[in-house]
Amino acid sequence: MTAPPVLDLTADAVTLTRQLVDIESVSQNEQEIADAVEAALRALPHLTVDRRGHTVVARTGLGRPSRVVIAGHLDTVPINANLPGRLDETTGILHGLGTCDMKGGDAVILRLAATVPEPVHDVTFVLYEAEEIDSKFNGLRLLSESDPELLAADFAVLMEPSNAVVEAGCQGTLRVDVRTRGERAHSARAWRGVNAIHAATDVLQRLQAYDARKPVIDGLEYHEGLNAVGISGGVAGNVIPDECVVTVNYRFAPDRSEEEALAFVTEFFAPYDITLTDSAPGALPGLDRPAAKAFIEAVGGADGTVNPKFGWTDVARFSVLGVPAVNFGPGDPMLAHKQEEHVPVAQIESCERELRAWLRGEEA
Amino acid sequence: MTAPPVLDLTADAVTLTRQLVDIESVSQNEQEIADAVEAALRALPHLTVDRRGHTVVARTGLGRPSRVVIAGHLDTVPINANLPGRLDETTGILHGLGTCDMKGGDAVILRLAATVPEPVHDVTFVLYEAEEIDSKFNGLRLLSESDPELLAADFAVLMEPSNAVVEAGCQGTLRVDVRTRGERAHSARAWRGVNAIHAATDVLQRLQAYDARKPVIDGLEYHEGLNAVGISGGVAGNVIPDECVVTVNYRFAPDRSEEEALAFVTEFFAPYDITLTDSAPGALPGLDRPAAKAFIEAVGGADGTVNPKFGWTDVARFSVLGVPAVNFGPGDPMLAHKQEEHVPVAQIESCERELRAWLRGEEA
């Protein structure tokens, strides 16, 4: 085994982001980056470091009355001719795999760990593996099951890209297959059968007529969605098909549980046969909690902007543990997973500045 | 090379059907059966025999004022644990691959060739290859292109299964892909995209509202059909899809040309983008032609039944050559291509009896 690359936590966050980007860490290949992160954090005497798989946890133990988690994942989606990273000095934009999702956020975490030895809240830094693949591998999920006490906190910040604006809570998501049935026949004598694709007209009509619920929770307006994301049917070019399957994705606001969401979808499509294939809960913004309020005042304070999170993120895992959590990180979430992903250097810098001020108890 | 099996044309048609069934002849494996058929026909001194590929043509040359074609294909769909053939003596039903589609008909053809040396019409017997696969291999089509004079006739009988009842003409068939477009977006922010599957609602609604045309031609009521036989759409479980394709099969009565049929479908789905993927013309029943009238009087005479043919068959190839043609053969067309295909012995016998009477100029 070769020694891991040495991360320089005294460098600025942009330099550190580039260093992290250039350590390839596609999901399930996080050993090298996790070794480098672990070594860098173990060198900081004010932190206690634990490792589970390729997930690294570093904590202060100052006996503060409150504790916060700041977390980010170390893995990326697969390489797509977008490594190594490249800084465009003219535009101040850093290009490359993981710049946006989410090594800019990881660099901020490492900089905060190194430069705020005496925060006003105790802090648990979590850098975890396998967020981009099947949730059974997800490092944060595994940690919440094996060592929930390591995630105990009053508040959590997940540094997923959010354009350096606080995004609170997240919507849940579930998928169902809605099935229509018919009866096969030769298409030359169609009247002897029942066309299951034609029968799906009613399913699509209901989807078209769907009126999105937009509940306001803690002052944030969520926006649900009910969409066909797939459809398939057909036996052969000369056969009236006896089955058609419409795959529907329901994105639901966090005031609904998974059970309530499924009940809604079941009733919406009744009496069709529906099969649940996938489900994940939303997360309430929890902005009424004192720790969250304090964070918003410190960080959202600049222009007071707090947005609802429409997409599903790991904040829902904190929510399940009873820890209010927000997304707050550099980079445009719409660029995540794209070949051309990039991050404005200014967003990395502003996130670092605002979080440092918050941890030091200063005005941002 | 081993010698082909010897067909006994002095045996009854049922025994001969069983012999043919037991010579495996899945499409593109017709050499053995074609060799056997060719050898049996060459042994008949009143016939002139030609061979093209695995298609065998045998003609009388009596100088009669009219000529008729009697045709059948030698190939079958793939074996499905349904060989060898099996005669149920109790029910009088012959079971096995090709019994229905269409070696019962082929046996009748061979029996007529052997037992009616002086028909009142000159006769061209055609036993051809590759009807069950892509039409580019179809022996009748190849013959109509390479040697159209071998198919010249006043009337043709295609011995496809028709329950031993005359089925006249055939409906045409075409397939189009009807495409709806949208705009991709993450399904967590569906309102930023346009859902192409939802847009297909209108296409399906039109299909559901379709009122089948049932034109009466030469006294026969045809029955058109316009059906979705396939549908597909979807990019990923979290993406609003930007395309949906509905595959539609139009079965059109033979008073419409392929061009008219396509024009109808194009207008029916306007302004959607449609792509023609497959097309074959119908065949007019042509029951007003003298040769057809005489046939119907002789053969349809028993109970006077003549039905329209809804499915597409090779009669359309005769129609293109200007030869009126009908389907008339033993076996239920609904059993063709089924694992359990079978044929009532009585239908083989009645077809043989009626056709022999016709060729001899007798009352059936």
XYZ file of C-alpha atoms in Angstrom:
728
model
C 0.000 0.000 0.000
C 1.158 3.467 -0.920
C 0.670 6.321 1.542
C -2.457 8.450 0.938
C -2.004 11.904 -0.606
C -1.353 14.522 2.072
C -4.079 17.153 2.300
C -2.880 20.639 3.231
C -5.516 22.046 5.584
C -3.617 25.342 5.861
C -4.262 26.025 2.174
C -7.362 28.018 1.157
C -10.629 26.131 0.514
C -10.372 26.466 -3.267
C -6.919 24.892 -3.372
C -8.170 22.199 -1.034
C -11.234 21.568 -3.257
C -8.898 21.044 -6.228
C -6.813 18.616 -4.205
C -9.930 16.613 -3.278
C -11.271 16.688 -6.838
C -8.039 15.225 -8.159
C -8.298 12.231 -5.828
C -10.638 10.053 -7.892
C -13.410 8.757 -5.597
C -16.214 7.268 -7.639
C -18.644 5.438 -5.321
C -17.094 2.261 -3.858
C -13.615 3.558 -4.622
C -13.333 5.932 -1.656
C -10.434 4.303 0.214
C -7.749 6.733 -0.952
C -9.731 9.905 -0.253
C -11.005 8.557 3.086
C -7.420 7.688 4.118
C -6.263 11.194 3.208
C -9.137 12.835 5.083
C -8.660 10.617 8.135
C -4.913 11.367 8.274
C -5.489 15.117 7.971
C -8.127 15.130 10.721
C -6.087 12.907 13.056
C -3.323 15.515 12.860
C -5.649 18.031 14.587
C -5.245 17.630 18.358
C -8.624 19.170 19.299
C -10.594 16.466 17.445
C -11.483 12.842 18.256
C -11.552 10.801 15.076
C -13.521 7.613 14.346
C -13.693 5.644 11.152
C -16.332 3.182 9.917
C -15.635 1.731 6.469
C -14.688 4.759 4.405
C -16.690 7.128 6.561
C -14.715 9.458 8.842
C -16.170 11.208 11.914
C -14.246 13.950 13.801
C -15.632 15.570 16.941
C -14.788 18.379 19.319
C -15.387 17.584 22.986
C -15.592 20.985 24.611
C -18.661 20.305 26.759
C -20.692 22.951 24.977
C -24.460 22.960 25.719
C -25.243 22.221 22.083
C -23.762 20.098 19.323
C -24.055 20.493 15.558
C -23.196 18.120 12.716
C -21.612 19.320 9.490
C -21.607 16.558 6.876
C -20.650 15.814 3.305
C -20.149 12.746 1.140
C -16.769 11.889 -0.358
C -17.882 9.916 -3.411
C -18.802 11.084 -6.905
C -20.794 9.737 -9.838
C -18.677 8.027 -12.530
C -15.939 9.871 -14.390
C -17.118 11.400 -17.670
C -13.955 12.886 -19.213
C -14.082 15.557 -16.498
C -10.965 14.964 -14.405
C -8.610 16.481 -13.322
C -10.254 19.671 -12.136
C -9.540 22.940 -13.911
C -9.739 26.465 -12.483
C -10.764 29.164 -14.936
C -9.023 32.205 -13.424
C -10.955 34.649 -15.632
C -14.424 33.560 -14.538
C -13.478 32.277 -11.087
C -15.109 28.943 -11.837
C -13.675 25.578 -10.895
C -14.605 22.816 -13.368
C -14.521 19.041 -13.013
C -16.129 15.954 -11.520
C -17.100 16.533 -7.908
C -16.434 20.278 -7.907
C -20.150 20.912 -7.413
C -21.313 17.592 -5.931
C -19.689 17.983 -3.432
C -15.984 18.379 -2.835
C -16.321 22.162 -2.532
C -18.467 21.440 0.526
C -16.008 18.806 1.780
C -13.150 21.311 1.540
C -15.146 23.812 3.609
C -15.739 21.098 6.228
C -12.006 20.319 6.432
C -11.113 24.019 6.640
C -13.608 24.564 9.476
C -12.262 21.501 11.294
C -8.719 22.885 11.053
C -9.371 26.569 11.748
C -12.078 26.703 14.446
C -10.600 24.779 17.395
C -12.974 26.383 19.906
C -16.437 26.650 18.329
C -19.404 27.926 20.369
C -21.218 24.628 19.678
C -19.519 21.290 19.885
C -19.139 20.088 16.301
C -19.256 16.643 14.700
C -17.731 16.614 11.219
C -18.854 13.678 9.051
C -17.286 12.805 5.706
C -18.983 9.705 4.356
C -18.949 7.171 1.574
C -21.371 5.973 -1.098
C -24.068 8.622 -1.297
C -24.425 8.380 -5.084
C -25.465 4.722 -5.280
C -28.036 2.349 -3.823
C -28.880 3.543 -0.326
C -27.872 0.183 1.161
C -24.237 1.350 0.770
C -24.810 4.905 2.034
C -22.217 5.724 4.717
C -24.498 8.107 6.605
C -27.264 5.508 6.703
C -24.831 2.816 7.881
C -23.466 5.127 10.564
C -26.970 6.056 11.761
C -27.606 2.339 12.255
C -24.226 1.212 13.694
C -23.372 4.290 15.799
C -26.369 6.592 16.127
C -24.706 8.298 19.119
C -22.012 9.657 16.740
C -24.771 11.570 14.926
C -26.571 12.841 18.025
C -26.908 16.627 17.701
C -29.219 19.605 18.032
C -28.875 20.568 14.402
C -27.176 19.397 11.211
C -25.874 21.083 8.109
C -25.531 18.912 5.006
C -23.212 20.585 2.543
C -24.960 19.368 -0.632
C -24.904 22.040 -3.360
C -27.596 24.662 -2.762
C -26.045 27.695 -4.452
C -24.723 28.751 -1.015
C -28.289 29.482 0.100
C -29.977 27.632 2.950
C -32.432 25.002 1.693
C -34.531 23.611 4.512
C -36.130 20.193 4.822
C -36.632 18.063 1.762
C -39.501 16.475 -0.100
C -40.081 12.743 0.065
C -40.224 10.529 -2.986
C -41.961 7.314 -3.886
C -42.484 5.352 -7.036
C -45.377 3.082 -7.934
C -46.206 0.978 -10.976
C -49.798 1.517 -12.054
C -51.001 -1.435 -14.095
C -53.897 -1.687 -16.516
C -55.083 -5.074 -17.754
C -56.667 -6.223 -20.987
C -57.070 -9.339 -23.029
C -54.826 -10.431 -25.872
C -56.175 -10.901 -29.376
C -54.772 -10.789 -32.895
C -54.789 -7.154 -33.998
C -56.619 -8.160 -37.198
C -59.592 -9.014 -34.959
C -59.038 -6.398 -32.266
C -62.669 -6.502 -31.147
C -62.060 -9.941 -29.662
C -59.600 -8.491 -27.137
C -59.313 -5.601 -24.691
C -56.483 -3.138 -25.273
C -54.581 -2.479 -22.019
C -52.688 0.459 -23.561
C -55.959 2.142 -24.492
C -57.098 1.447 -20.939
C -54.120 3.491 -19.678
C -55.735 6.622 -21.155
C -57.613 7.093 -17.911
C -54.414 6.798 -15.849
C -52.700 9.462 -17.976
C -55.790 11.687 -17.885
C -55.702 11.644 -14.095
C -52.004 12.570 -14.141
C -52.649 15.401 -16.573
C -55.446 16.743 -14.393
C -53.337 16.525 -11.210
C -53.205 19.783 -9.318
C -49.947 20.047 -7.368
C -50.271 20.594 -3.614
C -48.056 23.450 -2.393
C -48.173 23.432 1.399
C -46.405 26.174 3.360
C -44.353 24.742 6.221
C -42.326 26.985 8.573
C -42.863 29.772 6.033
C -41.479 27.751 3.121
C -43.658 26.827 0.136
C -43.067 23.269 -1.011
C -44.234 22.058 -4.406
C -45.330 18.475 -4.915
C -45.208 16.572 -8.181
C -46.969 13.505 -9.551
C -45.477 12.343 -12.816
C -45.267 9.406 -15.147
C -41.538 8.724 -15.415
C -41.985 5.584 -17.508
C -44.569 3.691 -19.517
C -44.399 0.337 -21.216
C -46.769 -2.043 -22.914
C -46.962 -4.259 -25.961
C -46.526 -7.914 -26.871
C -45.900 -7.881 -30.621
C -46.779 -5.732 -33.607
C -49.887 -7.800 -34.347
C -51.187 -8.431 -30.837
C -53.661 -6.426 -28.752
C -51.686 -5.980 -25.517
C -53.016 -7.348 -22.250
C -50.907 -5.197 -19.910
C -49.619 -1.647 -19.670
C -47.498 -0.309 -16.823
C -47.194 3.387 -15.983
C -44.353 4.137 -13.556
C -45.278 7.153 -11.452
C -42.996 9.215 -9.224
C -44.674 11.149 -6.410
C -42.624 13.901 -4.781
C -44.367 14.841 -1.582
C -43.974 17.724 0.822
C -42.517 16.835 4.244
C -45.822 17.314 6.065
C -46.814 13.921 4.647
C -45.335 10.653 5.883
C -44.443 7.874 3.446
C -47.589 6.046 4.538
C -49.761 9.100 3.898
C -48.092 9.604 0.537
C -48.778 6.014 -0.493
C -52.374 6.280 0.685
C -52.805 9.392 -1.447
C -51.402 7.696 -4.555
C -53.463 4.555 -3.963
C -56.650 6.581 -3.743
C -55.634 8.791 -6.660
C -55.367 5.791 -8.986
C -58.122 3.619 -7.491
C -59.244 1.096 -8.557
C -56.080 0.352 -10.544
C -53.590 -2.195 -9.337
C -50.574 -0.309 -7.950
C -47.233 -1.643 -6.716
C -44.859 0.386 -4.548
C -41.309 0.019 -5.875
C -39.392 2.681 -3.957
C -39.989 5.098 -1.107
C -38.036 7.615 0.998
C -39.442 10.029 3.564
C -39.220 13.787 3.376
C -37.701 15.937 6.119
C -39.495 18.768 7.875
C -37.564 22.045 7.752
C -37.663 22.281 11.540
C -36.980 26.016 11.386
C -38.926 26.525 14.595
C -36.230 24.730 16.606
C -33.820 27.034 18.496
C -30.656 25.563 16.933
C -32.091 26.002 13.444
C -33.266 29.530 14.221
C -29.812 30.491 15.406
C -28.247 29.059 12.268
C -30.648 30.891 9.971
C -29.998 34.131 11.813
C -26.255 33.689 11.469
C -25.997 32.252 7.963
C -29.217 33.100 6.169
C -28.831 36.540 7.659
C -26.977 38.154 4.755
C -30.082 38.409 2.570
C -32.400 36.348 4.749
C -33.017 33.830 1.994
C -34.138 30.352 3.012
C -35.588 28.121 0.295
C -37.490 24.863 0.526
C -35.577 21.817 -0.766
C -37.567 20.090 -3.479
C -35.189 17.215 -4.199
C -34.564 14.381 -1.778
C -31.257 14.494 0.131
C -29.668 12.842 3.125
C -31.128 15.554 5.390
C -34.047 13.122 5.621
C -31.737 10.692 7.447
C -31.085 13.314 10.148
C -34.784 14.010 10.321
C -35.408 10.322 11.058
C -32.913 10.631 13.958
C -34.841 13.641 15.275
C -32.130 16.113 14.255
C -33.360 19.148 12.298
C -31.139 19.596 9.258
C -30.656 21.920 6.307
C -28.797 21.825 3.009
C -26.233 24.559 2.645
C -23.327 24.234 0.249
C -21.529 25.739 -2.738
C -22.631 24.851 -6.267
C -25.801 24.746 -8.334
C -27.803 21.562 -7.577
C -28.999 21.518 -11.198
C -25.390 20.860 -12.288
C -24.926 17.815 -10.089
C -24.264 14.629 -12.099
C -23.691 16.590 -15.286
C -20.571 16.207 -17.372
C -19.975 19.943 -17.164
C -20.392 20.287 -13.397
C -18.578 23.254 -11.883
C -18.626 25.572 -8.894
C -18.043 29.312 -8.513
C -15.048 29.886 -6.238
C -16.973 32.746 -4.600
C -19.614 30.281 -3.336
C -16.995 28.057 -1.701
C -15.556 31.144 -0.028
C -18.894 32.539 1.152
C -19.997 29.189 2.600
C -16.717 28.894 4.492
C -16.922 32.478 5.761
C -20.537 32.211 6.930
C -20.129 28.854 8.625
C -16.955 29.966 10.357
C -18.691 33.056 11.675
C -21.572 30.900 12.913
C -19.260 28.441 14.674
C -17.348 31.319 16.252
C -20.580 33.009 17.343
C -19.848 36.100 15.236
C -22.093 38.020 12.868
C -21.491 36.728 9.317
C -26.707 -36.010 -48.556
C -29.373 -38.497 -47.614
C -32.341 -39.057 -49.933
C -35.477 -37.060 -49.011
C -38.371 -38.913 -47.360
C -40.687 -40.449 -49.971
C -44.195 -38.977 -49.908
C -46.964 -41.416 -50.753
C -49.464 -39.447 -52.856
C -51.735 -42.478 -53.122
C -52.381 -42.345 -49.374
C -55.338 -40.351 -48.060
C -54.881 -36.639 -47.261
C -54.815 -37.195 -43.508
C -52.001 -39.749 -43.706
C -50.186 -37.400 -46.070
C -50.674 -34.478 -43.667
C -49.075 -36.540 -40.904
C -46.137 -37.387 -43.181
C -45.608 -33.697 -43.954
C -45.969 -32.670 -40.295
C -43.255 -35.121 -39.290
C -40.774 -33.582 -41.726
C -39.561 -30.676 -39.582
C -39.613 -27.507 -41.722
C -39.220 -24.431 -39.539
C -38.655 -21.379 -41.758
C -35.242 -21.469 -43.465
C -34.998 -25.187 -42.897
C -37.262 -26.253 -45.795
C -34.747 -28.157 -47.933
C -35.844 -31.635 -46.865
C -39.583 -31.046 -47.255
C -39.087 -29.187 -50.565
C -36.945 -32.054 -51.882
C -39.638 -34.574 -50.910
C -42.406 -32.484 -52.491
C -40.390 -31.887 -55.650
C -39.612 -35.609 -56.044
C -43.267 -36.613 -55.534
C -44.506 -34.056 -58.073
C -41.817 -34.913 -60.658
C -43.112 -38.495 -60.545
C -46.448 -37.272 -61.975
C -46.169 -37.290 -65.792
C -48.989 -34.753 -66.396
C -47.177 -31.969 -64.531
C -44.256 -29.684 -65.441
C -42.186 -28.981 -62.348
C -39.984 -25.932 -61.631
C -38.015 -25.150 -58.516
C -36.716 -21.845 -57.219
C -34.865 -22.064 -53.894
C -37.138 -24.234 -51.770
C -40.261 -23.234 -53.657
C -41.770 -25.867 -55.981
C -44.160 -25.074 -58.859
C -46.035 -27.834 -60.757
C -48.301 -27.037 -63.715
C -50.715 -28.821 -66.018
C -50.457 -27.758 -69.668
C -53.771 -28.830 -71.124
C -54.488 -25.656 -73.093
C -57.609 -24.937 -71.039
C -59.164 -21.459 -71.514
C -58.539 -20.631 -67.841
C -55.825 -21.282 -65.283
C -56.026 -21.377 -61.513
C -53.315 -21.343 -58.845
C -53.584 -23.436 -55.694
C -50.865 -22.470 -53.202
C -49.551 -23.228 -49.752
C -46.402 -22.589 -47.753
C -44.171 -25.420 -46.547
C -42.599 -23.755 -43.508
C -43.780 -23.544 -39.917
C -43.130 -21.342 -36.916
C -40.546 -22.734 -34.458
C -41.048 -26.059 -32.732
C -42.685 -25.757 -29.322
C -42.696 -29.298 -27.949
C -45.388 -30.107 -30.516
C -43.739 -32.626 -32.847
C -44.287 -35.325 -34.047
C -47.956 -35.059 -34.966
C -50.540 -37.098 -33.097
C -53.942 -38.227 -34.361
C -56.660 -38.503 -31.736
C -58.844 -41.232 -33.253
C -61.693 -40.538 -30.797
C -62.153 -36.877 -31.668
C -60.842 -37.063 -35.224
C -58.380 -34.285 -34.510
C -54.783 -34.201 -35.703
C -52.460 -32.380 -33.295
C -48.983 -30.938 -33.822
C -46.876 -28.156 -35.320
C -48.042 -27.321 -38.834
C -51.210 -29.429 -38.697
C -53.293 -26.249 -38.897
C -50.804 -23.794 -40.427
C -50.702 -25.321 -43.022
C -49.634 -28.830 -43.865
C -53.264 -30.008 -43.991
C -53.670 -27.601 -46.899
C -50.365 -28.726 -48.440
C -51.517 -32.361 -48.300
C -54.737 -31.424 -50.108
C -52.661 -29.673 -52.799
C -50.503 -32.770 -53.310
C -53.548 -35.034 -53.407
C -55.222 -32.825 -56.039
C -52.014 -32.762 -58.079
C -51.880 -36.564 -58.036
C -55.547 -37.403 -58.518
C -56.931 -34.846 -61.004
C -54.794 -35.281 -64.138
C -57.357 -33.616 -66.412
C -58.867 -30.625 -64.563
C -61.342 -28.318 -66.319
C -58.975 -25.375 -65.609
C -55.269 -25.626 -66.111
C -53.765 -25.653 -62.614
C -50.547 -24.274 -61.172
C -49.681 -25.825 -57.808
C -47.285 -23.727 -55.705
C -45.625 -24.992 -52.512
C -43.380 -22.280 -51.189
C -40.846 -21.440 -48.520
C -40.505 -18.870 -45.732
C -43.999 -17.466 -45.223
C -43.643 -17.245 -41.439
C -40.686 -14.853 -41.326
C -39.639 -11.468 -42.717
C -41.296 -10.992 -46.107
C -37.920 -10.514 -47.776
C -37.527 -14.323 -47.594
C -41.105 -15.147 -48.676
C -41.019 -17.721 -51.488
C -44.229 -16.484 -53.099
C -42.946 -12.924 -53.123
C -39.591 -14.004 -54.584
C -41.370 -16.048 -57.257
C -43.670 -13.142 -58.147
C -40.541 -11.052 -58.771
C -38.279 -13.607 -60.490
C -40.904 -15.526 -62.523
C -44.235 -13.677 -62.531
C -45.358 -15.742 -65.565
C -45.368 -18.858 -63.319
C -48.078 -17.192 -61.241
C -50.186 -15.896 -64.141
C -53.773 -17.099 -63.601
C -57.437 -16.143 -63.624
C -57.921 -17.037 -59.986
C -55.960 -18.288 -57.007
C -56.774 -20.314 -53.922
C -54.440 -19.912 -50.967
C -54.893 -22.813 -48.601
C -54.239 -20.896 -45.363
C -56.469 -22.144 -42.532
C -59.988 -20.696 -42.820
C -62.030 -23.418 -41.120
C -62.713 -24.879 -44.565
C -64.861 -21.857 -45.384
C -64.047 -19.414 -48.195
C -62.506 -16.190 -46.894
C -62.284 -13.600 -49.602
C -59.796 -10.768 -49.973
C -57.806 -9.618 -46.983
C -57.335 -6.465 -44.990
C -54.160 -4.440 -45.300
C -51.935 -3.600 -42.369
C -49.580 -0.794 -41.514
C -47.712 0.282 -38.419
C -46.698 3.783 -37.408
C -44.840 5.204 -34.446
C -46.639 8.233 -33.043
C -44.221 10.365 -31.073
C -44.904 12.997 -28.440
C -42.165 15.351 -27.298
C -41.455 17.055 -24.014
C -38.598 18.558 -22.125
C -36.476 16.767 -19.549
C -36.266 17.993 -15.967
C -35.539 16.482 -12.581
C -38.779 15.008 -11.269
C -38.294 16.892 -7.984
C -38.871 20.076 -10.025
C -41.265 18.701 -12.604
C -42.661 22.126 -13.427
C -39.398 23.007 -15.135
C -39.995 20.320 -17.783
C -42.749 19.055 -20.078
C -43.860 15.459 -19.607
C -43.993 13.625 -22.956
C -45.821 10.647 -21.422
C -48.561 12.941 -20.121
C -48.668 14.457 -23.616
C -49.488 10.995 -25.010
C -52.877 11.155 -23.231
C -54.312 12.872 -26.278
C -52.972 10.163 -28.609
C -54.569 7.424 -26.495
C -57.824 9.374 -26.207
C -58.067 9.524 -29.983
C -57.477 5.772 -30.202
C -60.128 5.105 -27.573
C -62.637 7.265 -29.442
C -61.866 5.597 -32.797
C -64.980 4.293 -34.505
C -64.105 1.319 -36.720
C -65.040 1.590 -40.395
C -66.888 -1.504 -41.653
C -67.224 -1.177 -45.411
C -69.201 -3.774 -47.382
C -67.313 -4.936 -50.469
C -68.763 -7.543 -52.848
C -71.305 -8.312 -50.160
C -68.689 -8.908 -47.446
C -68.458 -6.726 -44.353
C -64.865 -5.926 -43.436
C -63.945 -4.570 -40.029
C -61.058 -2.177 -39.617
C -58.992 -1.707 -36.478
C -56.750 1.031 -35.130
C -54.833 -0.045 -32.053
C -51.862 0.787 -29.922
C -49.756 -2.373 -29.987
C -46.872 -0.836 -28.052
C -45.966 2.161 -25.934
C -42.675 3.225 -24.443
C -41.287 6.242 -22.682
C -39.067 7.133 -19.766
C -35.470 8.117 -19.090
C -34.940 7.324 -15.417
C -37.009 7.112 -12.256
C -36.251 10.742 -11.368
C -36.477 12.378 -14.794
C -39.455 13.972 -16.556
C -39.364 12.164 -19.925
C -38.882 14.106 -23.139
C -40.249 11.457 -25.516
C -43.030 8.889 -25.662
C -43.661 6.565 -28.597
C -47.006 4.895 -29.249
C -46.805 2.111 -31.860
C -50.096 1.884 -33.708
C -51.299 -0.897 -35.999
C -53.949 0.031 -38.556
C -55.808 -2.854 -40.192
C -57.621 -1.420 -43.201
C -60.304 -2.806 -45.480
C -59.177 -3.601 -49.044
C -61.051 -0.661 -50.580
C -58.215 1.508 -49.243
C -54.743 1.512 -50.775
C -51.657 1.649 -48.575
C -51.290 5.334 -49.492
C -54.883 6.089 -48.516
C -54.427 4.165 -45.292
C -51.313 6.151 -44.400
C -53.068 9.416 -45.272
C -55.914 8.458 -42.933
C -53.552 7.674 -40.055
C -51.529 10.825 -40.650
C -54.648 12.973 -40.473
C -56.041 10.999 -37.552
C -52.996 11.811 -35.413
C -52.202 15.282 -36.796
C -50.214 17.236 -35.805
C -48.149 14.538 -34.099
C -44.936 13.308 -35.633
C -45.608 9.883 -37.166
C -43.184 7.416 -38.734
C -44.294 4.562 -40.985
C -42.466 1.386 -39.969
C -44.301 -1.334 -41.890
C -46.986 -1.576 -44.553
C -48.709 -4.250 -46.662
C -51.683 -3.769 -48.982
C -55.039 -5.455 -48.617
C -56.604 -7.567 -51.352
C -60.050 -6.933 -52.794
C -62.260 -10.016 -52.655
C -62.817 -9.796 -56.441
C -65.949 -11.925 -56.136
C -67.403 -10.173 -59.190
C -64.821 -11.818 -61.468
C -66.119 -14.836 -63.421
C -63.418 -17.227 -62.187
C -64.127 -16.288 -58.570
C -67.886 -16.569 -59.099
C -67.501 -20.047 -60.493
C -65.332 -21.071 -57.565
C -67.780 -19.738 -55.001
C -70.631 -21.514 -56.733
C -68.728 -24.790 -56.712
C -67.053 -24.636 -53.307
C -68.989 -22.136 -51.243
C -72.098 -23.845 -52.561
C -72.604 -26.299 -49.724
C -73.903 -23.693 -47.290
C -73.138 -20.628 -49.372
C -70.864 -19.156 -46.712
C -68.191 -16.692 -47.800
C -66.514 -14.630 -45.111
C -64.287 -11.578 -45.343
C -60.657 -12.203 -44.356
C -59.632 -9.837 -41.572
C -56.023 -10.904 -41.193
C -53.357 -10.223 -43.780
C -52.289 -13.193 -45.895
C -50.359 -13.817 -49.078
C -53.587 -13.459 -51.093
C -52.534 -9.813 -51.245
C -49.507 -10.852 -53.326
C -51.844 -12.350 -55.946
C -53.973 -9.229 -55.821
C -50.905 -7.135 -56.669
C -50.393 -9.383 -59.733
C -54.006 -8.772 -60.779
C -55.125 -12.282 -59.812
C -58.238 -12.475 -57.617
C -57.586 -14.841 -54.752
C -59.320 -16.361 -51.751
C -58.268 -18.196 -48.616
C -59.726 -21.651 -48.306
C -58.124 -24.288 -46.168
C -58.582 -26.661 -43.241
C -57.920 -25.487 -39.683
C -58.950 -22.642 -37.383
C -56.878 -19.507 -38.142
C -57.043 -18.591 -34.449
C -54.964 -21.683 -33.664
C -52.142 -20.799 -36.036
C -48.828 -20.226 -34.201
C -50.187 -21.686 -30.990
C -48.457 -24.490 -29.157
C -51.659 -26.510 -29.230
C -52.403 -26.082 -32.952
C -54.519 -28.840 -34.451
C -56.870 -29.558 -37.325
C -60.089 -31.582 -37.585
C -59.578 -34.419 -40.039
C -63.073 -33.723 -41.389
C -61.950 -30.253 -42.586
C -58.991 -31.692 -44.494
C -61.365 -34.147 -46.135
C -64.033 -31.602 -47.001
C -61.507 -29.194 -48.507
C -60.084 -31.966 -50.652
C -63.534 -33.142 -51.745
C -64.806 -29.686 -52.647
C -61.677 -28.630 -54.503
C -61.559 -31.894 -56.433
C -65.182 -31.468 -57.500
C -64.418 -27.904 -58.602
C -61.371 -28.960 -60.637
C -63.377 -31.757 -62.224
C -66.264 -29.428 -63.037
C -68.669 -31.415 -60.806
C -71.129 -30.229 -58.209
C -69.462 -30.488 -54.789
